Short mmCIF file of C-alpha atoms and ligand atoms in Angstrom, two decimals:
data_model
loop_
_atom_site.label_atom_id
_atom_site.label_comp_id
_atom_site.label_asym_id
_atom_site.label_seq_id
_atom_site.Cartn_x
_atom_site.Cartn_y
_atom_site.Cartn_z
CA UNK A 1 88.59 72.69 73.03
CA UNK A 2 86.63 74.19 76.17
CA UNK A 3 83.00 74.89 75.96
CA UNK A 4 80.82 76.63 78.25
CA UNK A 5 76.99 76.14 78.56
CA UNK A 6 74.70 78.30 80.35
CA UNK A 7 77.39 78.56 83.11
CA UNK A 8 76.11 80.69 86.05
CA UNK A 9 77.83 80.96 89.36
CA UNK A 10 76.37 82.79 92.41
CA UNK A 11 76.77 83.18 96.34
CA UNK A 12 74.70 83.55 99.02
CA UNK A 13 75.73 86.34 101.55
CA UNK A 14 72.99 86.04 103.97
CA UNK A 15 69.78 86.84 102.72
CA UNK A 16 71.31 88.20 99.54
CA UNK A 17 72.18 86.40 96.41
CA UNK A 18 75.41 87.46 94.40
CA UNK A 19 75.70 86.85 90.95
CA UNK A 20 79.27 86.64 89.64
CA UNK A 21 78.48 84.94 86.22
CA UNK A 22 74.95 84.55 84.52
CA UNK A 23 74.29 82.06 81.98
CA UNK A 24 77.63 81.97 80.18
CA UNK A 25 78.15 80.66 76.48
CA UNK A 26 81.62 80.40 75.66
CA UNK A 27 84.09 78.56 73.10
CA UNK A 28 87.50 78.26 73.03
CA UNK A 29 89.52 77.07 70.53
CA UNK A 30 92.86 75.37 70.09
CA UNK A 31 95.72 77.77 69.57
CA UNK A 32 93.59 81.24 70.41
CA UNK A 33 95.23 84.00 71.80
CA UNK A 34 92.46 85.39 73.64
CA UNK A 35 92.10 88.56 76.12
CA UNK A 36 89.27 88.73 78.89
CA UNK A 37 88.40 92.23 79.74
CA UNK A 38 86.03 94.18 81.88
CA UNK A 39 85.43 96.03 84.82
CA UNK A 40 86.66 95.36 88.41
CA UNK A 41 84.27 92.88 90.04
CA UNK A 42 82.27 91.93 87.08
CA UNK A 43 83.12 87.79 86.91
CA UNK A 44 86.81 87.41 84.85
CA UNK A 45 88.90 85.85 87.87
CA UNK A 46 85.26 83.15 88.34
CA UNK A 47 85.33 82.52 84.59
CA UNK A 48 89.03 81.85 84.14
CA UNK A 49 88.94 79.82 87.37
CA UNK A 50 85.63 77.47 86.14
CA UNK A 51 86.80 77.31 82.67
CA UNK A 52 90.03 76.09 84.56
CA UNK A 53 88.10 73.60 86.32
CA UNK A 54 89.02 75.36 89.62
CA UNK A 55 85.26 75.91 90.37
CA UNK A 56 82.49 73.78 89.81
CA UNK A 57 79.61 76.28 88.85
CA UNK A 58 76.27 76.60 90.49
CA UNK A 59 74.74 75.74 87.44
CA UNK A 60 75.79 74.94 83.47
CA UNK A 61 78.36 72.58 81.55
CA UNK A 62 81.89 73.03 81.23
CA UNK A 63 83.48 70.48 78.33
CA UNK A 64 86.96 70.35 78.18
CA UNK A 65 88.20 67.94 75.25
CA UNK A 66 84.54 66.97 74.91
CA UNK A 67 84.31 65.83 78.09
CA UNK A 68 82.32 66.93 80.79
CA UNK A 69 83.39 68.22 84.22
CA UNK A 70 81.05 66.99 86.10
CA UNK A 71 82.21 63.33 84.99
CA UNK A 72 85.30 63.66 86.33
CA UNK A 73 86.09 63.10 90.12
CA UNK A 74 88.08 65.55 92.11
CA UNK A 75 91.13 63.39 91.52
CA UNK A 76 91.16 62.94 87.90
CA UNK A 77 90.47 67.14 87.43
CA UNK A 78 93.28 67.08 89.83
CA UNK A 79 95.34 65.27 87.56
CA UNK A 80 94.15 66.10 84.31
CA UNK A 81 94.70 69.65 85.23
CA UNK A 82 98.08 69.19 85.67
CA UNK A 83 98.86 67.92 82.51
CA UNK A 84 97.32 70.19 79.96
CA UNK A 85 96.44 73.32 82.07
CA UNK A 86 98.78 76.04 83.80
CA UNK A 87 97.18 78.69 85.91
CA UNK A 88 99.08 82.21 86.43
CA UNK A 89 96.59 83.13 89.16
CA UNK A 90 96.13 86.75 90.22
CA UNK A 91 97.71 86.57 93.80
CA UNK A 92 100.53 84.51 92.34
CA UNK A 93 99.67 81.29 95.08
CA UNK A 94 103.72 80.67 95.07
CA UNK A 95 104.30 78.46 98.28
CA UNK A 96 106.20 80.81 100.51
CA UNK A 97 108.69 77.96 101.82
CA UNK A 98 110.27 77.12 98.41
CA UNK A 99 112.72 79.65 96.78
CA UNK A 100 111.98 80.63 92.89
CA UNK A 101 113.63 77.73 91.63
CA UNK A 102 111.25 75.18 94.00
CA UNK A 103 108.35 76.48 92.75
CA UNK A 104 108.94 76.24 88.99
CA UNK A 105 110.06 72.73 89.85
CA UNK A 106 106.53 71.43 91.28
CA UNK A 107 105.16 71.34 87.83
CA UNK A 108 108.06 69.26 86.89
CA UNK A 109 107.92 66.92 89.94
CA UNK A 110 104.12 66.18 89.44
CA UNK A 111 104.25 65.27 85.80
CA UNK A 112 107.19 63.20 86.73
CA UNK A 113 109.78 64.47 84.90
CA UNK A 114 113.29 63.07 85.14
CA UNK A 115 115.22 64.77 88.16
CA UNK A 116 117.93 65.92 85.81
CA UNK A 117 115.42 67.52 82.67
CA UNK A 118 113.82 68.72 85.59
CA UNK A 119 116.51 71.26 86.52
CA UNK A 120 117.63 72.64 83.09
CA UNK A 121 113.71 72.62 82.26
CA UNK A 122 113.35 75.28 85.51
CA UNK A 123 116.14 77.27 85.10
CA UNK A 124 115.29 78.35 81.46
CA UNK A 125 111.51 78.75 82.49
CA UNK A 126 113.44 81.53 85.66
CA UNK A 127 115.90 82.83 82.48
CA UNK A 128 113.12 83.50 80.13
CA UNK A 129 111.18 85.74 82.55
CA UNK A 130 114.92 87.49 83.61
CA UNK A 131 115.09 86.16 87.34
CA UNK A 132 118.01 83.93 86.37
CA UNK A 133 119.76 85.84 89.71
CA UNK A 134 116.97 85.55 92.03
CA UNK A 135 116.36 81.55 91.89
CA UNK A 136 117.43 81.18 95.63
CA UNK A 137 115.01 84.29 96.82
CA UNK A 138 111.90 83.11 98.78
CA UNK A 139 108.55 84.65 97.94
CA UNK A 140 108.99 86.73 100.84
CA UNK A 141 112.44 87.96 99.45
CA UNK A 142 111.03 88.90 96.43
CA UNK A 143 109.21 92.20 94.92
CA UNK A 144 105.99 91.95 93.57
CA UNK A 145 106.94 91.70 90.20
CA UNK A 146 109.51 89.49 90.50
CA UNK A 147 106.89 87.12 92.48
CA UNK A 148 104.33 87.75 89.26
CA UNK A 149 107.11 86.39 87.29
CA UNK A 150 107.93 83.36 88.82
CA UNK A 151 104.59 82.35 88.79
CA UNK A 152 104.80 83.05 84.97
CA UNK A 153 107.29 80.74 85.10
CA UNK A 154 105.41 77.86 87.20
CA UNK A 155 102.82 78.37 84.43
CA UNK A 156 104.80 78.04 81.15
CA UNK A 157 107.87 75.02 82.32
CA UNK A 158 105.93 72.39 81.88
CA UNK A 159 104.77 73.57 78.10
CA UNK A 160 100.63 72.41 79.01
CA UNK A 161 98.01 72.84 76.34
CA UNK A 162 96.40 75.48 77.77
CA UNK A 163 97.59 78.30 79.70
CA UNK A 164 94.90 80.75 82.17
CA UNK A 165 96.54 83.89 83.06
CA UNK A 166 94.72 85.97 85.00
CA UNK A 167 96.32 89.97 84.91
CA UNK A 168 99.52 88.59 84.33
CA UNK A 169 101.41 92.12 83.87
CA UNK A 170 99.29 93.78 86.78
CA UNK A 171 102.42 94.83 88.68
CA UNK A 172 105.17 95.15 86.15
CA UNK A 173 106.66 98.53 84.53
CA UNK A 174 105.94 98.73 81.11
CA UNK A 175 109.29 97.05 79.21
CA UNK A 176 108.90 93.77 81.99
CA UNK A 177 105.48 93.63 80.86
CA UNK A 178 106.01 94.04 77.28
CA UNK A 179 108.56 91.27 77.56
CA UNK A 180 106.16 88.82 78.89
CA UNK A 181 103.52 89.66 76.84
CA UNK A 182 106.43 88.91 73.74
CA UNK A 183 107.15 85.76 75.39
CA UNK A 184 103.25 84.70 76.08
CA UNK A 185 102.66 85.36 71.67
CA UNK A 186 105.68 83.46 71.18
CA UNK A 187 104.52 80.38 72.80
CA UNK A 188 101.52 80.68 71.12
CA UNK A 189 102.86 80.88 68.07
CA UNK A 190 105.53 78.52 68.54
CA UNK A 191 104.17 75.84 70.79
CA UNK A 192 100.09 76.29 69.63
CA UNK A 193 99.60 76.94 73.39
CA UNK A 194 96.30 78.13 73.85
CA UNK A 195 96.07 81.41 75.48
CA UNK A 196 93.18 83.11 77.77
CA UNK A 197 94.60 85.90 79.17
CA UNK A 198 92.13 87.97 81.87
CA UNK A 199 93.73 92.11 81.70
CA UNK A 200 93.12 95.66 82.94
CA UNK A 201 95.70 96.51 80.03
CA UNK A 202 94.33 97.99 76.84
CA UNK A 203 97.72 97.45 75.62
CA UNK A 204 97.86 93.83 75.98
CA UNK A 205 94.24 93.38 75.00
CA UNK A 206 94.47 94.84 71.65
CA UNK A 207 97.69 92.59 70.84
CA UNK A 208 95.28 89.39 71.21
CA UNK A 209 93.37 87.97 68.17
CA UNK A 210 90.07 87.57 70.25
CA UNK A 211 88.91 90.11 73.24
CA UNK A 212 86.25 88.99 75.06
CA UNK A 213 84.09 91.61 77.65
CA UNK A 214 82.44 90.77 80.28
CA UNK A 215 80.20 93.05 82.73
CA UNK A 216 77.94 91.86 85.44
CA UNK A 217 78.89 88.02 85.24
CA UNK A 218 78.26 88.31 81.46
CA UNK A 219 79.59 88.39 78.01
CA UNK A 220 78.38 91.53 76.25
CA UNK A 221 81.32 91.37 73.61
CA UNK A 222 83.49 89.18 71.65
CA UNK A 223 85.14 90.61 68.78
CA UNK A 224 88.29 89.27 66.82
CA UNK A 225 90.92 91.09 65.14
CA UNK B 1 108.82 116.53 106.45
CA UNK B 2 110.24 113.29 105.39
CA UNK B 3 114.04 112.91 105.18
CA UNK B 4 115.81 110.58 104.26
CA UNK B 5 119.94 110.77 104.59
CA UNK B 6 122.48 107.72 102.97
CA UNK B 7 119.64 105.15 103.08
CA UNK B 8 121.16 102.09 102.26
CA UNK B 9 119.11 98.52 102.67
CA UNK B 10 121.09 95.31 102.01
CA UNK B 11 120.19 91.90 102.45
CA UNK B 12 122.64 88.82 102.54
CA UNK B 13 121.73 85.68 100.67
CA UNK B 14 124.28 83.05 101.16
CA UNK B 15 127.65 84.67 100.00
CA UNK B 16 126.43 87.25 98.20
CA UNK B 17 124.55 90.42 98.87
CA UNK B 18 122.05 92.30 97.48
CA UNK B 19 121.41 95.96 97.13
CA UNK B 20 117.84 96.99 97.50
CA UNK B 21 118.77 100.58 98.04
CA UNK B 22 122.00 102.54 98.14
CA UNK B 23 122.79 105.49 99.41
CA UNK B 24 119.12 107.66 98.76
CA UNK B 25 119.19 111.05 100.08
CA UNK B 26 115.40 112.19 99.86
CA UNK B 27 113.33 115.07 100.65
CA UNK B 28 109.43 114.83 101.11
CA UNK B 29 107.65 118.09 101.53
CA UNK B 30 104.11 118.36 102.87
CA UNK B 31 101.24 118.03 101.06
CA UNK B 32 102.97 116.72 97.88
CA UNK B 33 101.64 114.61 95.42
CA UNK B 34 104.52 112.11 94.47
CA UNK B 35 104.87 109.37 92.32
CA UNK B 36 107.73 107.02 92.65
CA UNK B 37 108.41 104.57 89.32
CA UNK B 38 111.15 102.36 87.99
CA UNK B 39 111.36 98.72 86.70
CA UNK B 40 110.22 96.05 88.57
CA UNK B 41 112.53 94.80 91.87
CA UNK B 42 114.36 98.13 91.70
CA UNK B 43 113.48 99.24 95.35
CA UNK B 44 110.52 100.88 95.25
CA UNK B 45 108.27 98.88 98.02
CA UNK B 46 111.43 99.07 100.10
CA UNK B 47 111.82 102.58 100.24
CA UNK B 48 107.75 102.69 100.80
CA UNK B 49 108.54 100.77 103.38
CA UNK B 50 111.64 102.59 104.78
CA UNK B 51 109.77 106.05 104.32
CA UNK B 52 106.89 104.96 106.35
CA UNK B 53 109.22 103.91 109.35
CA UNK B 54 107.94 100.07 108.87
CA UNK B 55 111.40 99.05 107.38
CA UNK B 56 114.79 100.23 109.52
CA UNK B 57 117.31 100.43 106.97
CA UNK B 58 120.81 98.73 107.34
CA UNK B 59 122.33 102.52 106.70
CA UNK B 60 121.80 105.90 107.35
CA UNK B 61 119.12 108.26 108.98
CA UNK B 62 115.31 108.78 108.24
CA UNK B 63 113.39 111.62 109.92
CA UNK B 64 109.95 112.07 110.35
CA UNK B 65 109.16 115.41 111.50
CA UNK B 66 112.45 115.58 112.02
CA UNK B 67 112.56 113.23 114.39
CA UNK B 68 115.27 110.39 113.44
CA UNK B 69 113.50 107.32 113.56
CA UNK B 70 116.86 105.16 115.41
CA UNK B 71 115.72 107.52 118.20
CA UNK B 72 111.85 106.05 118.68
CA UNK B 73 111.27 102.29 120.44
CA UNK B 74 109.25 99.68 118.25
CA UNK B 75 106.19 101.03 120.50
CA UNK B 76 106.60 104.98 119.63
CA UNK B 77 106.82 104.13 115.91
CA UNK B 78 104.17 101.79 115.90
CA UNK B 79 102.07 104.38 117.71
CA UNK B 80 103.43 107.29 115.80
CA UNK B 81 102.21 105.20 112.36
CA UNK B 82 99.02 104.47 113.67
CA UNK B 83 98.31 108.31 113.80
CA UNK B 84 100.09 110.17 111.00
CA UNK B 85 100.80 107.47 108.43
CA UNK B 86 97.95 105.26 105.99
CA UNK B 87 99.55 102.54 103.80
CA UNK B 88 98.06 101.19 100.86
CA UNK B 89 99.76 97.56 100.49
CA UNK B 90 101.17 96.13 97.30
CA UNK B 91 99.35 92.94 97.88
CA UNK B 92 96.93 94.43 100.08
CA UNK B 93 97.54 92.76 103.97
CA UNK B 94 93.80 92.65 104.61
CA UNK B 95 92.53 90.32 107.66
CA UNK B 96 91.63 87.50 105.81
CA UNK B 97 88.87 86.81 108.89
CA UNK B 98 86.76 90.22 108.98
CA UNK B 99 84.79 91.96 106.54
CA UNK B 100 85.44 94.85 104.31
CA UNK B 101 83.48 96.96 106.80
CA UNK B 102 85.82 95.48 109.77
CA UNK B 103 88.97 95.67 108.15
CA UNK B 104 87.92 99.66 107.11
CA UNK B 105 87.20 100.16 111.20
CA UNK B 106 90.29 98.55 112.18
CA UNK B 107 92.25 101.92 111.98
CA UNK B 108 89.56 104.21 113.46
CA UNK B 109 89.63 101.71 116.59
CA UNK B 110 93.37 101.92 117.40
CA UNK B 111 92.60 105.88 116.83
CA UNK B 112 90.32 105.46 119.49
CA UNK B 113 87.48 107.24 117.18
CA UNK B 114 84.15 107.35 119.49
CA UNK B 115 81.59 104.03 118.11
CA UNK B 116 79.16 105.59 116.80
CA UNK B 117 81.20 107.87 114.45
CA UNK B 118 83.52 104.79 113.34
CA UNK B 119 80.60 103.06 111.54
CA UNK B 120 79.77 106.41 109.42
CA UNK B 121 83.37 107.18 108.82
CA UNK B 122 83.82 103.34 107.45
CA UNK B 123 80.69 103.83 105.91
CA UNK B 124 81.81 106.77 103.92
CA UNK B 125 85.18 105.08 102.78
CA UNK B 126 83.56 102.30 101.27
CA UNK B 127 81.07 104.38 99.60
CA UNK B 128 84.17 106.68 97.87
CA UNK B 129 86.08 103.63 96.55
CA UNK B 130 82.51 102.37 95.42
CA UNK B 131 82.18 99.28 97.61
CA UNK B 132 78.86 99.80 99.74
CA UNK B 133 77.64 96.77 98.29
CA UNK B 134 80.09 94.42 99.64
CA UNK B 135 81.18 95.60 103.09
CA UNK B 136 80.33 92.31 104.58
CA UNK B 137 82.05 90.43 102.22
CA UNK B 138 85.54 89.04 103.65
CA UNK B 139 88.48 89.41 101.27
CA UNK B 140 88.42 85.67 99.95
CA UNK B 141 84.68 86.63 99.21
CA UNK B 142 86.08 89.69 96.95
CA UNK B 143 87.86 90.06 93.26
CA UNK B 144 91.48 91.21 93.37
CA UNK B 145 90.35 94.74 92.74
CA UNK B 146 87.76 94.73 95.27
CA UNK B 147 90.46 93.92 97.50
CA UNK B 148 92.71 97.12 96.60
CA UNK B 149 90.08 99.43 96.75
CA UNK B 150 89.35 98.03 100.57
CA UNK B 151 92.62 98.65 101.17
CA UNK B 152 92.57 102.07 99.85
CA UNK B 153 89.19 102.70 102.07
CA UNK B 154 90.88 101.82 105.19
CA UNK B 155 94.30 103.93 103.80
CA UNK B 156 92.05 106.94 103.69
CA UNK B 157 89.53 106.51 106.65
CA UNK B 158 91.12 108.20 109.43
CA UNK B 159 92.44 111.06 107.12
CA UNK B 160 96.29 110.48 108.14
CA UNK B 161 98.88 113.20 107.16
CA UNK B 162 100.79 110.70 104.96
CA UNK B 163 99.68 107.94 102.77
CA UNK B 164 101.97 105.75 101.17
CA UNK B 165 100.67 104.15 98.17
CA UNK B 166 102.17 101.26 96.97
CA UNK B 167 100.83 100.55 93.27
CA UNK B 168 97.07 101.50 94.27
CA UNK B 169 95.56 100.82 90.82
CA UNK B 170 97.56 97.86 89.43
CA UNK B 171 94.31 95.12 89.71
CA UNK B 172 91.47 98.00 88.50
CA UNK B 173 90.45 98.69 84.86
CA UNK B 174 91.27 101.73 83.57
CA UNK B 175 87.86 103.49 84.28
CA UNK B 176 88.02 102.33 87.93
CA UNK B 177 91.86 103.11 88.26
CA UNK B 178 90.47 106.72 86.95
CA UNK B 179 88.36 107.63 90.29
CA UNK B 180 90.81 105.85 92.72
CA UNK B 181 93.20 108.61 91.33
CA UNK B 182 91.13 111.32 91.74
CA UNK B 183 90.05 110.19 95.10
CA UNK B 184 94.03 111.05 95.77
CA UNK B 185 94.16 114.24 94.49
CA UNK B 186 91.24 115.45 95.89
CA UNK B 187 92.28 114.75 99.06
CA UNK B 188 95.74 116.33 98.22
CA UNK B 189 94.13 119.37 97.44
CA UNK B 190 91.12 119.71 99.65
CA UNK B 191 92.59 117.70 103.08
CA UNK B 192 96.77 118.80 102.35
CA UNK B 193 97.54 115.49 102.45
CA UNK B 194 100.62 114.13 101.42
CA UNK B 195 101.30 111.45 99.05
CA UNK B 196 103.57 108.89 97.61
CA UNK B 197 102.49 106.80 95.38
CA UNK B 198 104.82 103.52 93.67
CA UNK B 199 103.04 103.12 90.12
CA UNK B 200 103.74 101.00 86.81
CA UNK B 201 100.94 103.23 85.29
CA UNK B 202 102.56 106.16 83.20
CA UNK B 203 99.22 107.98 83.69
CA UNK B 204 99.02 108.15 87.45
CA UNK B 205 102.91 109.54 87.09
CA UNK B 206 102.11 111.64 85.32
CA UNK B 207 99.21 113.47 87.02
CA UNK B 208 101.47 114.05 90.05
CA UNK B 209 103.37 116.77 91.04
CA UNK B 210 106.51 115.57 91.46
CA UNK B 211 108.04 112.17 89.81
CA UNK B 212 111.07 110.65 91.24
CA UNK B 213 112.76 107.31 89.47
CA UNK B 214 114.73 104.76 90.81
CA UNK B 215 116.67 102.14 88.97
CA UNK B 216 118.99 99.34 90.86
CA UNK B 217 118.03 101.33 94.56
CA UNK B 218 119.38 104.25 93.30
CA UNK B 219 117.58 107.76 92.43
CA UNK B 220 118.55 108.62 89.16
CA UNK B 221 115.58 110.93 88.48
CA UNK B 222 113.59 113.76 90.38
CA UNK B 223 111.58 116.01 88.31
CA UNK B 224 108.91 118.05 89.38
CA UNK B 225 105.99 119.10 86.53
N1 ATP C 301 114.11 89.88 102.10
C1 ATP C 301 114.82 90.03 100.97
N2 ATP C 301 115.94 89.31 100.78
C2 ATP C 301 116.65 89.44 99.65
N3 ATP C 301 116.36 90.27 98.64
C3 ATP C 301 115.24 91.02 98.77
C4 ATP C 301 114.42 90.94 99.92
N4 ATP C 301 113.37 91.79 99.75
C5 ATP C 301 113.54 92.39 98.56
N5 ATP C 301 114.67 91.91 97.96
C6 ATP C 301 115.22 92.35 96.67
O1 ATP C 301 115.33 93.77 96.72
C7 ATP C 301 115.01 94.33 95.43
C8 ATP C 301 113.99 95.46 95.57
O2 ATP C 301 112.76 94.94 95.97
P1 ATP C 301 111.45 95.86 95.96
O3 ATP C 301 110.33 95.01 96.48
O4 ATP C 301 111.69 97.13 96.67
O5 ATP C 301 111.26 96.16 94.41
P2 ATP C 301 110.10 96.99 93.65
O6 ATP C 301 110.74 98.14 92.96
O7 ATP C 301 108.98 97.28 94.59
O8 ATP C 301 109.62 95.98 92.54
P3 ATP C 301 108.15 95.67 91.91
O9 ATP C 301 107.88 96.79 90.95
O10 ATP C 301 108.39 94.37 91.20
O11 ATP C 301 107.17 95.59 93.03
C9 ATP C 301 114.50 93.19 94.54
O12 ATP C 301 115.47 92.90 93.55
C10 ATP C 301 114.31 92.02 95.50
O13 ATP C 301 114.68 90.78 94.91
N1 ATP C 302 83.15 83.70 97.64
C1 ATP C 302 82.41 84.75 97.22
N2 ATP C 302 81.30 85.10 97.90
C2 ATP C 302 80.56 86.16 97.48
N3 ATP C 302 80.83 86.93 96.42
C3 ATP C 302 81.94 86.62 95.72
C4 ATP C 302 82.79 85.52 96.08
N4 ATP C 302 83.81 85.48 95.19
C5 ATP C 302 83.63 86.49 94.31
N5 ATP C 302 82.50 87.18 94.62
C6 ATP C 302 81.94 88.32 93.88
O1 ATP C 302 81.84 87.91 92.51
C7 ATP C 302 82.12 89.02 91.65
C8 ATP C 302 83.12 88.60 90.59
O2 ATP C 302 84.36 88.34 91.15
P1 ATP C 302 85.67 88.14 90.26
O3 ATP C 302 86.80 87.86 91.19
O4 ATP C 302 85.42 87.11 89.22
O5 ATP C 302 85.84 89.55 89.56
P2 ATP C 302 86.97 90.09 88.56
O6 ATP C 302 86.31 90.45 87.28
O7 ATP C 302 88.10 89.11 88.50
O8 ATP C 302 87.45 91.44 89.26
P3 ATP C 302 88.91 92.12 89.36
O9 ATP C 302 89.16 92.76 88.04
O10 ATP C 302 88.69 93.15 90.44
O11 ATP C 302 89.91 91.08 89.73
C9 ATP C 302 82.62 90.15 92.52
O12 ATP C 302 81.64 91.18 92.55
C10 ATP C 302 82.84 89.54 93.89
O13 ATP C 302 82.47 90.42 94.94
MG1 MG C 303 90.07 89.17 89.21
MG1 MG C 304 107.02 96.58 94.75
#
């Protein structure tokens, strides 16, 4: 359901040239659980975010549903985003003036949910990830974890197609993560949600069906269970 | 050389309250190496943050060289931080506007360091977290783990007494994660330095010396190896 061609994405720095992915192949598939893995630095968080749609590469096609990217305006990736694809981004992005419960609702709000689905719909999103008590909190009221969860929350309420989670566990204690990582293979199963899930945890990498490596801005592995 | 007496920190939200930490009684001696674990939102970063004199908690006494902290002015503490105290962020507090290189300075210029040894010194930090190669990047122009490791650079640059590690590794794959932690104990053992460090990862805890767990903002475990 996403394809990659030849994606490459650099940056100039001055007279220098960085290259954070080189000519990428990739396929993903409907309904794959999938883990991206590799060192610090070497492309995961620029691959989850073009095959997101969140960057336009330097060079390449991205088709998602067959289409391609670059025939959609900003607007309609906007919008087409927001109905099939939920990001758990790496610095969480919550909006630090809504509590918990605000920020799982935007998801909600934008694909125009009805105000009272929209409330039950949030609250078990906040009850599934165990913050049931902390719906009021701010970001800034919140620990780090707690913050990584609600934006696990934001990601999943809606149900979307596709779900991009990059290091989702990255600051939880080993039973919190475990119980995310249950509740990320159950929605898979379940729902057929497609999963890519970027991870610094050989733990949660070898409970995916696919693990894809990546060093240097490109893919050197991709092996299935 | 850190003491803490009936720490308590308590925040109101509405009618209720809640408990971030109650009642700790601590004892930090130098040069230790200490890691500090329990689940996620159970206090940790708080007491991180109470420890290094940047939180005042709503009870009880913390000394720092046996000085009790009520007793310094914003000013003193701020100064007294500056000097003897290195903090490694849980979601890293970089200046989003200067480089890596900058951001590693910063420090050494409030320690009034002479110019021409701040650049070596800054230098040499980025070299031992393995960043030389993107000092002049800014932090939006750096991966999540790029960013901790900058943060751990500028933790480390002056060579303060303390450092106060909050989850150091939690965005760097495990071989990465590996050399950040032997950074730490090699400048436990070869500089004295004294550490705490907050950690989801079983293996940092259990390379320390000491491992004290909290659960609900209380100690309930303080074992030394
Ligand atoms: N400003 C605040 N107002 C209300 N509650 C707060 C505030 N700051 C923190 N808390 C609460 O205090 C508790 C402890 O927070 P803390 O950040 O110390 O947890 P932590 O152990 O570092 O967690 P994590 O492992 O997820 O980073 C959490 O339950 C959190 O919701
Ligand atoms: N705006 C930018 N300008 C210049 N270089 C950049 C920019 N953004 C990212 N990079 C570089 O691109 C490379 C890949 O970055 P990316 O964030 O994808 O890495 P990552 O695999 O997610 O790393 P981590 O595991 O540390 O999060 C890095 O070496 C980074 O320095
Ligand atoms: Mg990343
Ligand atoms: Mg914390």
């Amino acid at each position: 359901i996403i394809k990659l061609k030849k994606v490459s994405q650099h940056y100039k720095m001055g007279d220098s040239v960085v290259y954070a992915l080189s000519e990428v192949d990739l396929d993903i598939y409907s309904g794959e659980l999938t883990a991206l893995v590799g060192p610090s630095g070497s492309g995961k968080s620029t691959l989850l975010n073009v095959v997101g749609g969140l960057t336009k590469p330097t060079m390449g096609d991205v088709f998602i549903y067959d289409t391609n990217v670059k025939d959609y305006s900003e607007n309609q990736m906007c919008l087409f985003r927001r109905e099939h694809i939920g990001f758990i981004f790496q610095s969480f992005n919550l909006n630090p003036t809504l509590t918990a419960l605000e920020n799982v609702t935007m998801p909600l709000i934008f694909a125009r949910v009805d105000s009272k689905d929209r409330e039950k719909m949030a609250n078990d999103a906040l009850d599934l990830v165990g913050l049931s008590d902390r719906k009021d909190h701010k970001p800034g009221e919140l620990s780090g974890g707690q913050q990584q969860r609600v934006s696990v929350a934001r990601a999943i309420v809606n149900k979307p197609k596709i779900i991009l989670c990059d290091e989702p566990t990255g600051n939880l204690d080993t039973k919190t993560g475990k119980e995310i990582l249950e509740l990320i293979k159950e929605m898979n199963r379940v729902n057929q949600i497609t999963f890519i899930i970027v991870t610094h945890d050989i733990n949660v990498a070898n409970q995916c069906q696919r693990k894809i490596s990546l060093q240097d801005g490109k893919i050197f592995n991709d092996e299935r269970n």
